[in-house]
Short mmCIF file of C-alpha atoms in Angstrom, two decimals:
data_model
loop_
_atom_site.label_atom_id
_atom_site.label_comp_id
_atom_site.label_asym_id
_atom_site.label_seq_id
_atom_site.Cartn_x
_atom_site.Cartn_y
_atom_site.Cartn_z
CA UNK Z 8 11.30 6.90 23.36
CA UNK Z 9 11.60 10.59 22.65
CA UNK Z 10 9.95 12.03 19.57
CA UNK Z 11 10.62 12.86 15.94
CA UNK Z 12 13.43 15.23 16.90
CA UNK Z 13 14.07 16.40 13.34
CA UNK Z 14 10.53 17.74 13.07
CA UNK Z 15 8.66 20.60 14.67
CA UNK Z 16 5.63 19.93 16.86
CA UNK Z 17 3.37 21.21 14.09
CA UNK Z 18 4.77 18.61 11.70
CA UNK Z 19 4.50 15.76 14.18
CA UNK Z 20 0.80 16.08 14.92
CA UNK Z 21 -1.52 15.05 12.13
CA UNK Z 22 -5.21 14.27 12.25
CA UNK Z 23 -4.61 10.94 10.53
CA UNK Z 24 -1.53 8.78 11.07
CA UNK Z 25 -0.69 5.29 9.86
CA UNK Z 26 1.37 2.51 11.44
CA UNK Z 27 2.39 -0.44 9.28
CA UNK Z 28 3.32 -3.64 11.08
CA UNK Z 29 5.22 -6.09 8.89
CA UNK Z 30 4.47 -8.99 11.19
CA UNK Z 31 6.22 -11.57 9.03
CA UNK Z 32 8.33 -11.66 5.90
CA UNK Z 33 7.37 -15.29 5.32
CA UNK Z 34 4.82 -16.10 2.64
CA UNK Z 35 3.02 -19.18 1.34
CA UNK Z 36 3.01 -17.70 -2.17
CA UNK Z 37 5.92 -17.28 -4.55
CA UNK Z 38 4.72 -14.49 -6.82
CA UNK Z 39 6.95 -13.93 -9.82
CA UNK Z 40 7.01 -10.15 -9.42
CA UNK Z 41 7.50 -9.90 -5.65
CA UNK Z 42 10.07 -7.29 -4.60
CA UNK Z 43 10.60 -8.86 -1.17
CA UNK Z 44 12.41 -12.06 -2.18
CA UNK Z 45 15.70 -10.76 -0.76
CA UNK Z 46 14.37 -10.25 2.76
CA UNK Z 47 15.43 -12.65 5.48
CA UNK Z 48 12.66 -14.89 6.85
CA UNK Z 49 11.47 -13.17 10.05
CA UNK Z 50 8.37 -13.23 12.22
CA UNK Z 51 7.39 -10.50 14.68
CA UNK Z 52 6.93 -11.76 18.23
CA UNK Z 53 4.27 -10.35 20.52
CA UNK Z 54 6.65 -8.29 22.63
CA UNK Z 55 8.16 -6.57 19.58
CA UNK Z 56 4.70 -5.89 18.20
CA UNK Z 57 3.57 -4.25 21.42
CA UNK Z 58 6.74 -2.16 21.61
CA UNK Z 59 6.11 -1.01 18.02
CA UNK Z 60 2.57 0.01 18.86
CA UNK Z 61 3.66 1.76 22.07
CA UNK Z 62 6.29 3.74 20.20
CA UNK Z 63 4.04 4.78 17.34
CA UNK Z 64 1.10 5.78 19.54
CA UNK Z 65 3.41 7.90 21.68
CA UNK Z 66 5.01 9.50 18.62
CA UNK Z 67 1.59 10.28 17.18
CA UNK Z 68 0.13 11.78 20.34
CA UNK Z 69 -2.42 14.43 19.39
CA UNK Z 70 -3.70 12.70 16.25
CA UNK Z 71 -7.41 12.00 15.96
CA UNK Z 72 -7.32 8.83 13.88
CA UNK Z 73 -4.71 6.09 13.88
CA UNK Z 74 -4.59 3.35 11.28
CA UNK Z 75 -2.86 0.02 11.89
CA UNK Z 76 -1.98 -1.89 8.73
CA UNK Z 77 -0.89 -5.51 9.14
CA UNK Z 78 1.15 -6.68 6.21
CA UNK Z 79 3.98 -9.03 5.22
CA UNK Z 80 4.93 -11.41 3.68
CA UNK Z 81 1.59 -13.00 4.39
CA UNK Z 82 0.42 -11.54 7.72
CA UNK Z 83 -2.14 -14.26 8.39
CA UNK Z 84 0.70 -16.76 8.78
CA UNK Z 85 1.21 -14.94 12.09
CA UNK Z 86 -2.47 -14.66 12.98
CA UNK Z 87 -1.96 -15.71 16.61
CA UNK Z 88 0.12 -12.59 17.28
CA UNK Z 89 -1.87 -10.42 14.86
CA UNK Z 90 -5.01 -11.10 16.87
CA UNK Z 91 -3.36 -10.06 20.14
CA UNK Z 92 -1.84 -6.97 18.55
CA UNK Z 93 -5.17 -5.73 17.19
CA UNK Z 94 -6.68 -5.98 20.67
CA UNK Z 95 -3.66 -4.29 22.22
CA UNK Z 96 -3.59 -1.52 19.60
CA UNK Z 97 -7.25 -0.75 20.13
CA UNK Z 98 -6.78 -0.43 23.89
CA UNK Z 99 -3.61 1.66 23.56
CA UNK Z 100 -5.17 4.01 20.98
CA UNK Z 101 -8.17 4.71 23.16
CA UNK Z 102 -5.85 5.50 26.08
CA UNK Z 103 -4.53 8.36 23.93
CA UNK Z 104 -8.00 9.40 22.72
CA UNK Z 105 -7.37 8.22 19.16
CA UNK Z 106 -9.83 6.42 16.92
CA UNK Z 107 -8.20 3.15 15.74
CA UNK Z 108 -8.77 1.61 12.31
CA UNK Z 109 -7.43 -1.75 11.19
CA UNK Z 110 -6.39 -3.10 7.79
CA UNK Z 111 -4.98 -6.48 6.79
CA UNK Z 112 -3.18 -6.73 3.45
CA UNK Z 113 -3.23 -10.36 2.40
CA UNK Z 114 -2.94 -12.79 -0.50
CA UNK Z 115 -6.39 -14.07 0.47
CA UNK Z 116 -5.50 -17.72 0.98
CA UNK Z 117 -5.91 -18.26 4.73
CA UNK Z 118 -9.38 -17.21 5.84
CA UNK Z 119 -10.45 -19.94 8.23
CA UNK Z 120 -13.66 -19.26 10.18
CA UNK Z 121 -11.76 -17.94 13.22
CA UNK Z 122 -10.02 -15.30 11.10
CA UNK Z 123 -13.23 -14.26 9.36
CA UNK Z 124 -15.04 -13.94 12.68
CA UNK Z 125 -12.20 -11.87 14.14
CA UNK Z 126 -12.18 -9.48 11.17
CA UNK Z 127 -15.93 -9.04 11.52
CA UNK Z 128 -15.77 -8.43 15.28
CA UNK Z 129 -13.12 -5.71 15.04
CA UNK Z 130 -14.32 -4.10 11.81
CA UNK Z 131 -11.07 -4.90 10.01
CA UNK Z 132 -10.80 -3.88 6.39
CA UNK Z 133 -9.25 -6.56 4.21
CA UNK Z 134 -7.17 -5.73 1.13
CA UNK Z 135 -6.84 -8.83 -1.04
CA UNK Z 136 -4.28 -9.20 -3.81
CA UNK Z 137 -6.08 -10.62 -6.82
CA UNK Z 138 -4.92 -9.91 -10.35
CA UNK Z 139 -8.18 -10.54 -12.18
CA UNK Z 140 -9.49 -13.77 -13.65
CA UNK Z 141 -7.71 -17.08 -13.15
CA UNK Z 142 -6.04 -16.83 -16.58
CA UNK Z 143 -4.03 -13.80 -15.48
CA UNK Z 144 -3.90 -14.20 -11.71
CA UNK Z 145 -2.51 -17.73 -11.85
CA UNK Z 146 0.26 -16.76 -14.28
CA UNK Z 147 2.15 -14.97 -11.52
CA UNK Z 148 0.59 -15.83 -8.16
CA UNK Z 149 1.38 -19.47 -7.31
CA UNK Z 150 1.97 -21.14 -3.96
CA UNK Z 151 5.54 -21.93 -2.93
CA UNK Z 152 5.01 -25.50 -4.13
CA UNK Z 153 3.63 -24.39 -7.49
CA UNK Z 154 -0.13 -24.74 -6.99
CA UNK Z 155 -2.68 -22.37 -8.53
CA UNK Z 156 -4.26 -19.91 -6.12
CA UNK Z 157 -7.13 -18.12 -7.85
CA UNK Z 158 -9.89 -20.52 -6.86
CA UNK Z 159 -8.92 -20.40 -3.18
CA UNK Z 160 -8.73 -16.60 -3.16
CA UNK Z 161 -12.17 -16.21 -4.76
CA UNK Z 162 -13.68 -18.73 -2.34
CA UNK Z 163 -12.32 -16.75 0.62
CA UNK Z 164 -13.47 -13.51 -0.97
CA UNK Z 165 -17.00 -14.90 -0.94
CA UNK Z 166 -16.69 -15.78 2.76
CA UNK Z 167 -15.68 -12.23 3.60
CA UNK Z 168 -18.50 -10.78 1.50
CA UNK Z 169 -21.04 -13.08 3.19
CA UNK Z 170 -19.87 -11.65 6.52
CA UNK Z 171 -20.08 -8.06 5.26
CA UNK Z 172 -16.41 -7.35 5.86
CA UNK Z 173 -15.09 -4.24 4.13
CA UNK Z 174 -13.03 -5.29 1.13
CA UNK Z 175 -10.63 -3.81 -1.37
CA UNK Z 176 -8.83 -5.53 -4.24
CA UNK Z 177 -5.21 -4.92 -5.13
CA UNK Z 178 -4.72 -5.68 -8.83
CA UNK Z 179 -1.03 -5.76 -9.72
CA UNK Z 180 -0.40 -5.45 -13.44
CA UNK Z 181 2.50 -7.37 -14.94
CA UNK Z 182 3.67 -5.93 -18.27
CA UNK Z 183 2.71 -9.21 -19.98
CA UNK Z 184 -0.91 -8.72 -18.85
CA UNK Z 185 -1.20 -5.00 -19.49
CA UNK Z 186 -3.55 -5.35 -22.48
CA UNK Z 187 -6.13 -7.02 -20.24
CA UNK Z 188 -6.44 -4.46 -17.44
CA UNK Z 189 -9.94 -3.40 -18.46
CA UNK Z 190 -11.22 -6.98 -18.60
CA UNK Z 191 -9.68 -7.82 -15.23
CA UNK Z 192 -11.14 -4.73 -13.58
CA UNK Z 193 -14.58 -5.65 -14.92
CA UNK Z 194 -14.08 -9.22 -13.71
CA UNK Z 195 -13.28 -8.05 -10.16
CA UNK Z 196 -16.23 -5.69 -10.16
CA UNK Z 197 -18.35 -8.64 -11.28
CA UNK Z 198 -17.23 -10.46 -8.13
CA UNK Z 199 -18.85 -7.67 -6.14
CA UNK Z 200 -15.74 -5.61 -5.43
CA UNK Z 201 -16.37 -1.87 -5.43
CA UNK Z 202 -12.88 -0.67 -4.53
CA UNK Z 203 -10.04 -1.74 -6.83
CA UNK Z 204 -6.46 -0.49 -6.77
CA UNK Z 205 -4.65 -0.94 -10.09
CA UNK Z 206 -0.87 -0.69 -9.92
CA UNK Z 207 2.03 -1.67 -12.19
CA UNK Z 208 4.72 -4.17 -11.25
CA UNK Z 209 7.91 -2.32 -10.39
CA UNK Z 210 11.45 -3.36 -9.61
CA UNK Z 211 11.17 -6.89 -10.99
CA UNK Z 212 9.96 -6.31 -14.56
CA UNK Z 213 10.80 -3.99 -17.42
CA UNK Z 214 8.18 -1.86 -19.15
CA UNK Z 215 8.50 -1.23 -22.88
CA UNK Z 216 7.09 1.95 -24.40
CA UNK Z 217 4.33 -0.07 -26.06
CA UNK Z 218 3.33 -1.57 -22.70
CA UNK Z 219 3.30 1.86 -21.09
CA UNK Z 220 0.96 3.06 -23.84
CA UNK Z 221 -1.34 0.09 -23.20
CA UNK Z 222 -1.47 0.98 -19.50
CA UNK Z 223 -2.39 4.58 -20.28
CA UNK Z 224 -5.14 3.47 -22.67
CA UNK Z 225 -6.42 1.08 -20.01
CA UNK Z 226 -6.88 4.00 -17.61
CA UNK Z 227 -9.19 5.60 -20.16
CA UNK Z 228 -11.14 2.35 -20.42
CA UNK Z 229 -11.40 2.23 -16.62
CA UNK Z 230 -12.60 5.84 -16.58
CA UNK Z 231 -15.43 5.06 -18.98
CA UNK Z 232 -16.37 2.05 -16.90
CA UNK Z 233 -16.41 4.10 -13.68
CA UNK Z 234 -18.76 6.63 -15.26
CA UNK Z 235 -21.07 3.91 -16.55
CA UNK Z 236 -21.23 1.98 -13.26
CA UNK Z 237 -21.70 5.08 -11.13
CA UNK Z 238 -24.91 5.94 -12.97
CA UNK Z 239 -26.62 3.27 -10.87
CA UNK Z 240 -24.03 1.99 -8.37
CA UNK Z 241 -20.66 2.99 -6.88
CA UNK Z 242 -17.17 2.01 -7.97
CA UNK Z 243 -13.73 3.39 -7.10
CA UNK Z 244 -10.71 2.43 -9.17
CA UNK Z 245 -7.37 3.79 -8.01
CA UNK Z 246 -5.49 5.78 -9.30
CA UNK Z 247 -8.70 7.26 -10.72
CA UNK Z 248 -10.51 7.36 -7.38
CA UNK Z 249 -12.83 10.30 -6.91
CA UNK Z 250 -10.58 11.98 -4.33
CA UNK Z 251 -7.41 11.47 -6.36
CA UNK Z 252 -4.65 13.92 -5.55
CA UNK Z 253 -3.33 13.77 -9.12
CA UNK Z 254 -5.79 16.33 -10.51
CA UNK Z 255 -6.56 20.06 -10.43
CA UNK Z 256 -3.01 21.04 -9.42
CA UNK Z 257 -3.61 19.69 -5.91
CA UNK Z 258 0.03 18.73 -5.55
CA UNK Z 259 1.46 22.07 -6.65
CA UNK Z 260 4.42 22.81 -4.37
CA UNK Z 261 3.71 19.60 -2.40
CA UNK Z 262 6.69 17.30 -2.85
CA UNK Z 263 7.45 13.88 -1.53
CA UNK Z 264 5.48 11.13 0.17
CA UNK Z 265 4.23 10.56 3.70
CA UNK Z 266 6.94 8.06 4.62
CA UNK Z 267 8.27 9.12 8.00
CA UNK Z 268 5.98 12.14 8.08
CA UNK Z 269 2.73 10.62 9.33
CA UNK Z 270 3.55 7.02 8.49
CA UNK Z 271 6.11 4.57 9.87
CA UNK Z 272 6.56 0.85 9.31
CA UNK Z 273 7.96 -1.65 11.79
CA UNK Z 274 9.89 -4.72 10.65
CA UNK Z 275 9.66 -8.10 12.45
CA UNK Z 276 13.12 -7.54 13.95
CA UNK Z 277 12.13 -4.15 15.38
CA UNK Z 278 13.77 -2.02 12.71
CA UNK Z 279 11.83 1.07 11.69
CA UNK Z 280 11.42 2.37 8.13
CA UNK Z 281 9.36 5.09 6.49
CA UNK Z 282 6.85 2.69 4.93
CA UNK Z 283 6.44 -1.01 4.24
CA UNK Z 284 7.52 -0.62 0.61
CA UNK Z 285 10.82 0.84 1.77
CA UNK Z 286 11.04 -1.99 4.28
CA UNK Z 287 10.96 -4.48 1.41
CA UNK Z 288 14.14 -2.83 0.09
CA UNK Z 289 15.95 -2.39 3.40
CA UNK Z 290 18.30 -5.34 2.88
CA UNK Z 291 19.62 -3.77 -0.30
CA UNK Z 292 19.44 -0.21 1.02
CA UNK Z 293 20.15 -0.40 4.79
CA UNK Z 294 20.29 3.40 4.94
CA UNK Z 295 16.48 3.30 4.80
CA UNK Z 296 16.32 2.04 8.39
CA UNK Z 297 15.59 5.06 10.60
CA UNK Z 298 15.74 3.35 13.98
CA UNK Z 299 14.74 0.39 16.11
CA UNK Z 300 12.11 -0.16 18.78
CA UNK Z 301 14.83 -0.75 21.38
CA UNK Z 302 17.24 2.06 20.50
CA UNK Z 303 14.69 4.60 19.24
CA UNK Z 304 14.71 6.90 16.20
CA UNK Z 305 18.11 7.78 14.73
CA UNK Z 306 18.11 11.50 13.92
CA UNK Z 307 20.64 11.27 11.11
CA UNK Z 308 18.83 8.37 9.44
CA UNK Z 309 15.49 10.13 9.73
CA UNK Z 310 16.99 13.27 8.23
CA UNK Z 311 18.31 11.19 5.32
CA UNK Z 312 14.79 9.88 4.74
CA UNK Z 313 13.29 13.38 4.78
CA UNK Z 314 16.03 14.77 2.55
CA UNK Z 315 14.92 12.29 -0.10
CA UNK Z 316 11.23 11.70 0.52
CA UNK Z 317 10.49 15.43 0.91
CA UNK Z 318 12.92 16.77 -1.70
CA UNK Z 319 11.50 19.54 -3.90
CA UNK Z 320 11.53 19.66 -7.68
CA UNK Z 321 14.74 21.70 -7.44
CA UNK Z 322 16.53 18.52 -6.40
CA UNK Z 323 14.52 16.31 -8.76
CA UNK Z 324 16.03 17.50 -12.01
CA UNK Z 325 13.71 15.51 -14.25
CA UNK Z 326 10.71 17.09 -12.53
CA UNK Z 327 11.57 20.76 -13.02
CA UNK Z 328 10.45 20.91 -16.66
CA UNK Z 329 7.74 18.23 -16.41
CA UNK Z 330 4.27 19.43 -17.43
CA UNK Z 331 2.69 17.10 -14.86
CA UNK Z 332 4.60 18.29 -11.80
CA UNK Z 333 1.58 20.10 -10.32
CA UNK Z 334 -0.24 16.75 -10.22
CA UNK Z 335 2.69 14.66 -9.05
CA UNK Z 336 4.85 14.58 -5.91
CA UNK Z 337 8.01 13.38 -7.65
CA UNK Z 338 7.56 9.65 -7.67
CA UNK Z 339 7.37 6.92 -5.06
CA UNK Z 340 10.72 6.61 -3.31
CA UNK Z 341 10.43 2.80 -3.20
CA UNK Z 342 9.61 2.59 -6.91
CA UNK Z 343 12.48 4.95 -7.70
CA UNK Z 344 15.02 2.97 -5.67
CA UNK Z 345 13.93 -0.40 -7.02
CA UNK Z 346 14.09 0.72 -10.66
CA UNK Z 347 16.57 3.58 -11.08
CA UNK Z 348 18.57 2.80 -7.91
CA UNK Z 349 18.22 6.38 -6.71
CA UNK Z 350 15.48 7.92 -4.53
CA UNK Z 351 14.99 11.04 -6.65
CA UNK Z 352 14.75 9.73 -10.21
CA UNK Z 353 11.46 8.04 -11.13
CA UNK Z 354 11.29 5.47 -13.95
CA UNK Z 355 9.75 6.40 -17.28
CA UNK Z 356 6.70 4.18 -16.85
CA UNK Z 357 5.80 5.91 -13.57
CA UNK Z 358 6.05 9.41 -15.04
CA UNK Z 359 3.96 8.56 -18.08
CA UNK Z 360 1.25 6.78 -16.11
CA UNK Z 361 0.94 9.65 -13.62
CA UNK Z 362 0.81 12.11 -16.52
CA UNK Z 363 -2.20 10.31 -17.98
CA UNK Z 364 -4.27 10.23 -14.78
CA UNK Z 365 -5.71 13.75 -14.91
CA UNK Z 366 -7.33 13.38 -18.34
CA UNK Z 367 -8.70 9.93 -17.53
CA UNK Z 368 -10.04 11.19 -14.20
CA UNK Z 369 -11.90 13.98 -15.99
CA UNK Z 370 -13.65 11.35 -18.13
CA UNK Z 371 -14.62 9.37 -15.04
CA UNK Z 372 -15.93 12.08 -12.76
CA UNK Z 373 -16.85 15.22 -14.72
#
């Protein structure tokens, strides 16, 4: 399969690498803000999954830790193959002296006993999408036939907690719900969740300046809550997590994301992209596809990815004069493409939210 020919050996080998397997684009939910509605319905077969794992493990030879993230669509719709691929990935990783870690990103609706037991046996971390209390979650996260989903998700959350499975919540904030971020974070923490990722809807909704301001204020509220909780317990709320890169000039002269650098994502049809978020946009932007499991990595396509994902502030004109550039890597390429239609220009809401992280983080952790 060759190697990342556009990169030097020093760039190829990282201590920690991540492989995303989009094992289906099908979903039993029809979330109003989903960016993947344009993708064709596809499901990864076992042979394609194994080829994806073989390729990534070989490309990442020399790494110490390898993470396998199973996502979709709803990955548990393809649990039969997911189960086999976890077992295969563990065996293959150990052949190359890598420590494997497994994550399932799910809508939380399909946790039958067999799935719960499997997650427990293999130490799989589960990231559940839940947007707070039923009032806000059920506004945007319905089944394909229009049924409410919150009650089912919370019930399955309890099952996972009872089995001591590592959990994280993904709280997606629609602009219409932005004034209730603090309440929804507290609600999720009340459910026993101690790791919560708060992120704005992008690509399918518009953010007004007033809504952006509400989001920034909500980060301050979250910061105060983190400080209060951590006096007696532990709580991480991203993007204000304790090891956030958006503080103390950590990102000075560090531009771009990890897409294609120490992360690749594999589509159900074998196409390869820099990350799963870029995969969601690959129908609209086919230039994001950097190869295929059968034909290998395309050097020109990979170079195109690096030219954009690793571009410095010199090429990101709006970043050159930005006061936050030492705490920002220039914006998420997927967010940029889905909002401004260009990989190098971030939307206003992204810039303003990132700019507010450092001050809020100080309130949370210092």
